[in-house]
Structure formats: C-alpha cells, structure tokens
Amino acid sequence: MSRQKPLRVLVVCLGNICRSPAGEAALIEAAGEAGIELAVASAGTGEWHVGDGRHPQIVAAGRRAGLHIEGRARQIASPEELAGFDLIFVMDHSNLVAVESMAPELADRVHYFRAFDGTDQDEVEDPYGRADHAYDETVRVVRAAARGIVEAIVDGRLP
Ligand code: 4NP
C-alpha cells in the first residue's frame, strides 16, 4: 500500500538522551533498508536534560556499531503534541504510564518499542549511569526492535 504522507512516529524514553535517540536512529535506518518513508522523532517524559546533546556513551556505542545518533533532548509538551503522531513507541513501563496518563485517548497508538522484536521482553533497559557495554546492548536491542517495527508496518500489522 502506498501512502500519501509518511507515517509520523514518536519514540519516547525518560531523558531523551540515550534510548529514544538510539531508537529514532535505528528506525530511520530500518525504514531506509526496507525502502519505506517514516517521519521519526524522539522525546523524553522528563525535563532534566531538555536542550542537551545525546549522551556521549550512546553516541560512541552507535559509532562502534555504525549507527549515527544525533539531536538535542526535548520533553513531551502536551497531549496535542502526542496527537500529531500516528504511532508512539515507549522504551519502558514508566514511559507507557506517563504517555497514557497525558493522553489516555491515544492509548491504541502506543506500543512498547520491543513489541515486535520476537522476544518476550517489553522494556529496553535504561543504560544511564552504566558502563559502555550497556550502551552497546541498547544499540543492539533497539536495532533488532526497529527492524521488527518496520516489518510490522510493511506487513500492515501496524499502525
Ligand atoms: P534515557 O536515559 O531515558 O534512555 O534517555 C536516561 C537519561 C537521563 C536520566 C534517566 C534516564 N536521568 O535520570 O537524568
């Protein structure tokens, strides 16, 4: 099926400096590999890092894996902002609760980022404060999950 406009996809974590920027980059990569167009953004539920660059450890882990991670942190501002997305992917349960309490009417657009990775895991573990190998694992997990999301879009299981 061809679409008039690319699907608008938001990836959400807590700080918007580690997991959701990696997820955003991985979704852009996976969409490119599949030859589909997605308009991907990311945001955090928390305010601590608004305006900061991506965490140096996730940028370095991306670089080791050949995934370019960039951008500045922003916080989800309003239910109206969330309503501008066709699909919203959260990294963990606390993000899910935050998004669904801000915009309960959008619950059917909200999924775990790992929901389509073929494992029984829901959450992308928070690497913040951990060693470099945890960030390498974040990149590995979000890449596999992003490919699953894109497959689900291509197959029509999403949105
Ligand atoms: P992220 O990681 O949610 O993957 O961006 C975090 C970044 C910052 C904090 C927590 C998690 N923090 O508490 O400041």
PDB file of C-alpha atoms and ligand atoms in Angstrom:
ATOM      1  CA  MET A   1       0.000   0.000   0.000  1.00  0.00           C
ATOM      2  CA  SER A   2       1.408   3.418  -0.824  1.00  0.00           C
ATOM      3  CA  ARG A   3       0.740   6.310   1.483  1.00  0.00           C
ATOM      4  CA  GLN A   4       0.166   9.938   0.689  1.00  0.00           C
ATOM      5  CA  LYS A   5       2.270  11.048   3.641  1.00  0.00           C
ATOM      6  CA  PRO A   6       4.895   9.212   5.667  1.00  0.00           C
ATOM      7  CA  LEU A   7       3.714   7.763   8.978  1.00  0.00           C
ATOM      8  CA  ARG A   8       4.644  10.031  11.860  1.00  0.00           C
ATOM      9  CA  VAL A   9       6.401   8.051  14.564  1.00  0.00           C
ATOM     10  CA  LEU A  10       7.487   9.207  18.021  1.00  0.00           C
ATOM     11  CA  VAL A  11       9.970   7.286  20.166  1.00  0.00           C
ATOM     12  CA  VAL A  12       9.797   8.038  23.892  1.00  0.00           C
ATOM     13  CA  CYS A  13      12.093   7.420  26.839  1.00  0.00           C
ATOM     14  CA  LEU A  14      12.779   9.232  30.096  1.00  0.00           C
ATOM     15  CA  GLY A  15      15.635  11.618  29.359  1.00  0.00           C
ATOM     16  CA  ASN A  16      15.688  11.643  25.523  1.00  0.00           C
ATOM     17  CA  ILE A  17      19.472  11.392  25.613  1.00  0.00           C
ATOM     18  CA  CYS A  18      20.072   7.614  25.424  1.00  0.00           C
ATOM     19  CA  ARG A  19      17.405   5.107  24.410  1.00  0.00           C
ATOM     20  CA  SER A  20      14.883   7.083  22.356  1.00  0.00           C
ATOM     21  CA  PRO A  21      17.539   8.826  20.229  1.00  0.00           C
ATOM     22  CA  ALA A  22      19.060   5.393  19.544  1.00  0.00           C
ATOM     23  CA  GLY A  23      15.604   4.056  18.718  1.00  0.00           C
ATOM     24  CA  GLU A  24      14.944   7.011  16.442  1.00  0.00           C
ATOM     25  CA  ALA A  25      18.199   6.424  14.549  1.00  0.00           C
ATOM     26  CA  ALA A  26      17.525   2.685  14.318  1.00  0.00           C
ATOM     27  CA  LEU A  27      14.020   3.246  12.934  1.00  0.00           C
ATOM     28  CA  ILE A  28      15.339   5.640  10.291  1.00  0.00           C
ATOM     29  CA  GLU A  29      17.967   3.048   9.366  1.00  0.00           C
ATOM     30  CA  ALA A  30      15.460   0.169   9.239  1.00  0.00           C
ATOM     31  CA  ALA A  31      12.976   2.191   7.180  1.00  0.00           C
ATOM     32  CA  GLY A  32      15.740   3.052   4.736  1.00  0.00           C
ATOM     33  CA  GLU A  33      16.722  -0.614   4.422  1.00  0.00           C
ATOM     34  CA  ALA A  34      13.091  -1.549   3.775  1.00  0.00           C
ATOM     35  CA  GLY A  35      12.578   1.292   1.326  1.00  0.00           C
ATOM     36  CA  ILE A  36       9.728   2.931   3.237  1.00  0.00           C
ATOM     37  CA  GLU A  37       9.433   6.513   4.362  1.00  0.00           C
ATOM     38  CA  LEU A  38       8.829   7.294   8.038  1.00  0.00           C
ATOM     39  CA  ALA A  39       8.875  10.689   9.767  1.00  0.00           C
ATOM     40  CA  VAL A  40      10.593   9.784  13.027  1.00  0.00           C
ATOM     41  CA  ALA A  41      11.131  11.943  16.113  1.00  0.00           C
ATOM     42  CA  SER A  42      12.001  11.255  19.736  1.00  0.00           C
ATOM     43  CA  ALA A  43      11.228  12.890  23.067  1.00  0.00           C
ATOM     44  CA  GLY A  44      11.522  12.343  26.792  1.00  0.00           C
ATOM     45  CA  THR A  45       8.962  12.292  29.558  1.00  0.00           C
ATOM     46  CA  GLY A  46      11.357  14.042  31.964  1.00  0.00           C
ATOM     47  CA  GLU A  47      12.652  17.588  31.922  1.00  0.00           C
ATOM     48  CA  TRP A  48      16.189  17.161  33.305  1.00  0.00           C
ATOM     49  CA  HIS A  49      18.062  17.058  30.004  1.00  0.00           C
ATOM     50  CA  VAL A  50      15.995  19.369  27.791  1.00  0.00           C
ATOM     51  CA  GLY A  51      18.337  21.055  25.297  1.00  0.00           C
ATOM     52  CA  ASP A  52      21.245  18.686  25.999  1.00  0.00           C
ATOM     53  CA  GLY A  53      23.002  16.752  23.282  1.00  0.00           C
ATOM     54  CA  ARG A  54      22.797  12.977  23.174  1.00  0.00           C
ATOM     55  CA  HIS A  55      24.707  11.133  25.871  1.00  0.00           C
ATOM     56  CA  PRO A  56      28.353  10.648  24.796  1.00  0.00           C
ATOM     57  CA  GLN A  57      28.218   6.936  25.651  1.00  0.00           C
ATOM     58  CA  ILE A  58      25.227   6.255  23.363  1.00  0.00           C
ATOM     59  CA  VAL A  59      26.805   8.305  20.572  1.00  0.00           C
ATOM     60  CA  ALA A  60      30.028   6.291  20.976  1.00  0.00           C
ATOM     61  CA  ALA A  61      28.156   2.976  21.079  1.00  0.00           C
ATOM     62  CA  GLY A  62      26.304   3.974  17.924  1.00  0.00           C
ATOM     63  CA  ARG A  63      29.580   4.877  16.282  1.00  0.00           C
ATOM     64  CA  ARG A  64      31.067   1.468  17.188  1.00  0.00           C
ATOM     65  CA  ALA A  65      28.038  -0.179  15.565  1.00  0.00           C
ATOM     66  CA  GLY A  66      27.783   2.145  12.558  1.00  0.00           C
ATOM     67  CA  LEU A  67      24.609   3.899  13.743  1.00  0.00           C
ATOM     68  CA  HIS A  68      24.653   7.697  13.688  1.00  0.00           C
ATOM     69  CA  ILE A  69      22.845   9.141  16.736  1.00  0.00           C
ATOM     70  CA  GLU A  70      22.308  12.889  16.892  1.00  0.00           C
ATOM     71  CA  GLY A  71      19.978  15.653  18.056  1.00  0.00           C
ATOM     72  CA  ARG A  72      19.026  17.537  21.219  1.00  0.00           C
ATOM     73  CA  ALA A  73      16.776  16.423  24.039  1.00  0.00           C
ATOM     74  CA  ARG A  74      13.234  17.632  24.278  1.00  0.00           C
ATOM     75  CA  GLN A  75      10.363  16.820  26.573  1.00  0.00           C
ATOM     76  CA  ILE A  76       6.855  15.894  25.501  1.00  0.00           C
ATOM     77  CA  ALA A  77       4.985  19.139  25.963  1.00  0.00           C
ATOM     78  CA  SER A  78       1.305  18.340  25.590  1.00  0.00           C
ATOM     79  CA  PRO A  79      -1.391  15.849  24.591  1.00  0.00           C
ATOM     80  CA  GLU A  80      -1.766  17.866  21.385  1.00  0.00           C
ATOM     81  CA  GLU A  81       1.845  17.185  20.504  1.00  0.00           C
ATOM     82  CA  LEU A  82       1.319  13.440  21.048  1.00  0.00           C
ATOM     83  CA  ALA A  83      -1.816  13.554  18.900  1.00  0.00           C
ATOM     84  CA  GLY A  84       0.369  14.657  15.982  1.00  0.00           C
ATOM     85  CA  PHE A  85       1.873  11.152  15.749  1.00  0.00           C
ATOM     86  CA  ASP A  86       0.381   8.043  14.167  1.00  0.00           C
ATOM     87  CA  LEU A  87       2.491   5.702  16.296  1.00  0.00           C
ATOM     88  CA  ILE A  88       4.172   6.220  19.668  1.00  0.00           C
ATOM     89  CA  PHE A  89       6.791   3.746  20.897  1.00  0.00           C
ATOM     90  CA  VAL A  90       7.876   3.727  24.536  1.00  0.00           C
ATOM     91  CA  MET A  91      11.049   2.223  25.948  1.00  0.00           C
ATOM     92  CA  ASP A  92       9.714   1.092  29.324  1.00  0.00           C
ATOM     93  CA  HIS A  93       6.693   0.788  31.550  1.00  0.00           C
ATOM     94  CA  SER A  94       7.189   4.157  33.232  1.00  0.00           C
ATOM     95  CA  ASN A  95       7.204   5.859  29.809  1.00  0.00           C
ATOM     96  CA  LEU A  96       3.985   3.994  28.950  1.00  0.00           C
ATOM     97  CA  VAL A  97       2.295   5.212  32.122  1.00  0.00           C
ATOM     98  CA  ALA A  98       3.498   8.783  31.517  1.00  0.00           C
ATOM     99  CA  VAL A  99       2.278   8.889  27.908  1.00  0.00           C
ATOM    100  CA  GLU A 100      -1.042   7.183  28.596  1.00  0.00           C
ATOM    101  CA  SER A 101      -1.802   9.403  31.560  1.00  0.00           C
ATOM    102  CA  MET A 102      -1.077  12.502  29.474  1.00  0.00           C
ATOM    103  CA  ALA A 103      -3.214  11.323  26.560  1.00  0.00           C
ATOM    104  CA  PRO A 104      -5.424   8.351  27.510  1.00  0.00           C
ATOM    105  CA  GLU A 105      -7.425   8.783  24.309  1.00  0.00           C
ATOM    106  CA  LEU A 106      -4.327   7.825  22.284  1.00  0.00           C
ATOM    107  CA  ALA A 107      -3.693   4.502  24.048  1.00  0.00           C
ATOM    108  CA  ASP A 108      -4.262   2.483  20.883  1.00  0.00           C
ATOM    109  CA  ARG A 109      -1.368   4.274  19.164  1.00  0.00           C
ATOM    110  CA  VAL A 110       1.081   3.495  21.970  1.00  0.00           C
ATOM    111  CA  HIS A 111       3.292   0.385  21.887  1.00  0.00           C
ATOM    112  CA  TYR A 112       6.437  -0.855  23.523  1.00  0.00           C
ATOM    113  CA  PHE A 113       9.448  -0.325  21.268  1.00  0.00           C
ATOM    114  CA  ARG A 114      10.283  -4.033  21.743  1.00  0.00           C
ATOM    115  CA  ALA A 115       6.754  -5.240  20.973  1.00  0.00           C
ATOM    116  CA  PHE A 116       7.763  -6.562  17.550  1.00  0.00           C
ATOM    117  CA  ASP A 117      11.281  -7.903  18.176  1.00  0.00           C
ATOM    118  CA  GLY A 118      10.258 -11.533  18.530  1.00  0.00           C
ATOM    119  CA  THR A 119      11.364 -11.808  22.179  1.00  0.00           C
ATOM    120  CA  ASP A 120       9.160 -11.911  25.256  1.00  0.00           C
ATOM    121  CA  GLN A 121      10.760  -8.715  26.577  1.00  0.00           C
ATOM    122  CA  ASP A 122       8.845  -5.429  26.684  1.00  0.00           C
ATOM    123  CA  GLU A 123      11.391  -2.983  28.015  1.00  0.00           C
ATOM    124  CA  VAL A 124      14.584  -1.507  26.641  1.00  0.00           C
ATOM    125  CA  GLU A 125      16.621  -1.316  29.812  1.00  0.00           C
ATOM    126  CA  ASP A 126      17.909   2.102  30.830  1.00  0.00           C
ATOM    127  CA  PRO A 127      21.700   2.243  30.295  1.00  0.00           C
ATOM    128  CA  TYR A 128      22.073   5.625  32.046  1.00  0.00           C
ATOM    129  CA  GLY A 129      24.835   5.518  34.639  1.00  0.00           C
ATOM    130  CA  ARG A 130      26.158   2.192  33.395  1.00  0.00           C
ATOM    131  CA  ALA A 131      29.310   1.055  31.594  1.00  0.00           C
ATOM    132  CA  ASP A 132      29.901   1.193  27.848  1.00  0.00           C
ATOM    133  CA  HIS A 133      28.782  -2.394  27.275  1.00  0.00           C
ATOM    134  CA  ALA A 134      25.274  -1.470  28.468  1.00  0.00           C
ATOM    135  CA  TYR A 135      25.124   1.163  25.741  1.00  0.00           C
ATOM    136  CA  ASP A 136      26.333  -1.359  23.151  1.00  0.00           C
ATOM    137  CA  GLU A 137      23.479  -3.600  24.277  1.00  0.00           C
ATOM    138  CA  THR A 138      20.999  -0.705  23.928  1.00  0.00           C
ATOM    139  CA  VAL A 139      22.082  -0.199  20.323  1.00  0.00           C
ATOM    140  CA  ARG A 140      21.816  -3.935  19.604  1.00  0.00           C
ATOM    141  CA  VAL A 141      18.344  -4.181  21.150  1.00  0.00           C
ATOM    142  CA  VAL A 142      16.871  -1.088  19.503  1.00  0.00           C
ATOM    143  CA  ARG A 143      18.211  -2.103  16.104  1.00  0.00           C
ATOM    144  CA  ALA A 144      16.547  -5.514  16.259  1.00  0.00           C
ATOM    145  CA  ALA A 145      13.353  -3.950  17.604  1.00  0.00           C
ATOM    146  CA  ALA A 146      13.315  -1.274  14.891  1.00  0.00           C
ATOM    147  CA  ARG A 147      13.557  -3.920  12.179  1.00  0.00           C
ATOM    148  CA  GLY A 148      10.582  -5.687  13.756  1.00  0.00           C
ATOM    149  CA  ILE A 149       8.582  -2.462  13.837  1.00  0.00           C
ATOM    150  CA  VAL A 150       9.304  -1.740  10.179  1.00  0.00           C
ATOM    151  CA  GLU A 151       8.349  -5.299   9.218  1.00  0.00           C
ATOM    152  CA  ALA A 152       5.071  -4.874  11.091  1.00  0.00           C
ATOM    153  CA  ILE A 153       4.387  -1.629   9.213  1.00  0.00           C
ATOM    154  CA  VAL A 154       5.239  -3.220   5.865  1.00  0.00           C
ATOM    155  CA  ASP A 155       3.003  -6.222   6.677  1.00  0.00           C
ATOM    156  CA  GLY A 156       0.120  -3.980   7.723  1.00  0.00           C
ATOM    157  CA  ARG A 157       0.161  -5.142  11.390  1.00  0.00           C
ATOM    158  CA  LEU A 158       0.895  -1.512  12.301  1.00  0.00           C
ATOM    159  CA  PRO A 159      -0.497   1.088  12.751  1.00  0.00           C
TER     160      PRO A 159
HETATM  161  P1  4NP B   1      17.119   7.727  28.613  1.00  0.00           P
HETATM  162  O1  4NP B   1      18.153   7.608  29.832  1.00  0.00           O
HETATM  163  O2  4NP B   1      15.742   7.773  29.230  1.00  0.00           O
HETATM  164  O3  4NP B   1      17.359   6.476  27.861  1.00  0.00           O
HETATM  165  O4  4NP B   1      17.487   8.981  27.852  1.00  0.00           O
HETATM  166  C1  4NP B   1      18.104   8.459  30.934  1.00  0.00           C
HETATM  167  C2  4NP B   1      18.707   9.701  30.879  1.00  0.00           C
HETATM  168  C3  4NP B   1      18.692  10.509  31.991  1.00  0.00           C
HETATM  169  C4  4NP B   1      18.076  10.100  33.145  1.00  0.00           C
HETATM  170  C5  4NP B   1      17.469   8.864  33.192  1.00  0.00           C
HETATM  171  C6  4NP B   1      17.495   8.052  32.089  1.00  0.00           C
HETATM  172  N1  4NP B   1      18.097  10.926  34.291  1.00  0.00           N
HETATM  173  O5  4NP B   1      17.613  10.480  35.347  1.00  0.00           O
HETATM  174  O6  4NP B   1      18.567  12.068  34.233  1.00  0.00           O
END
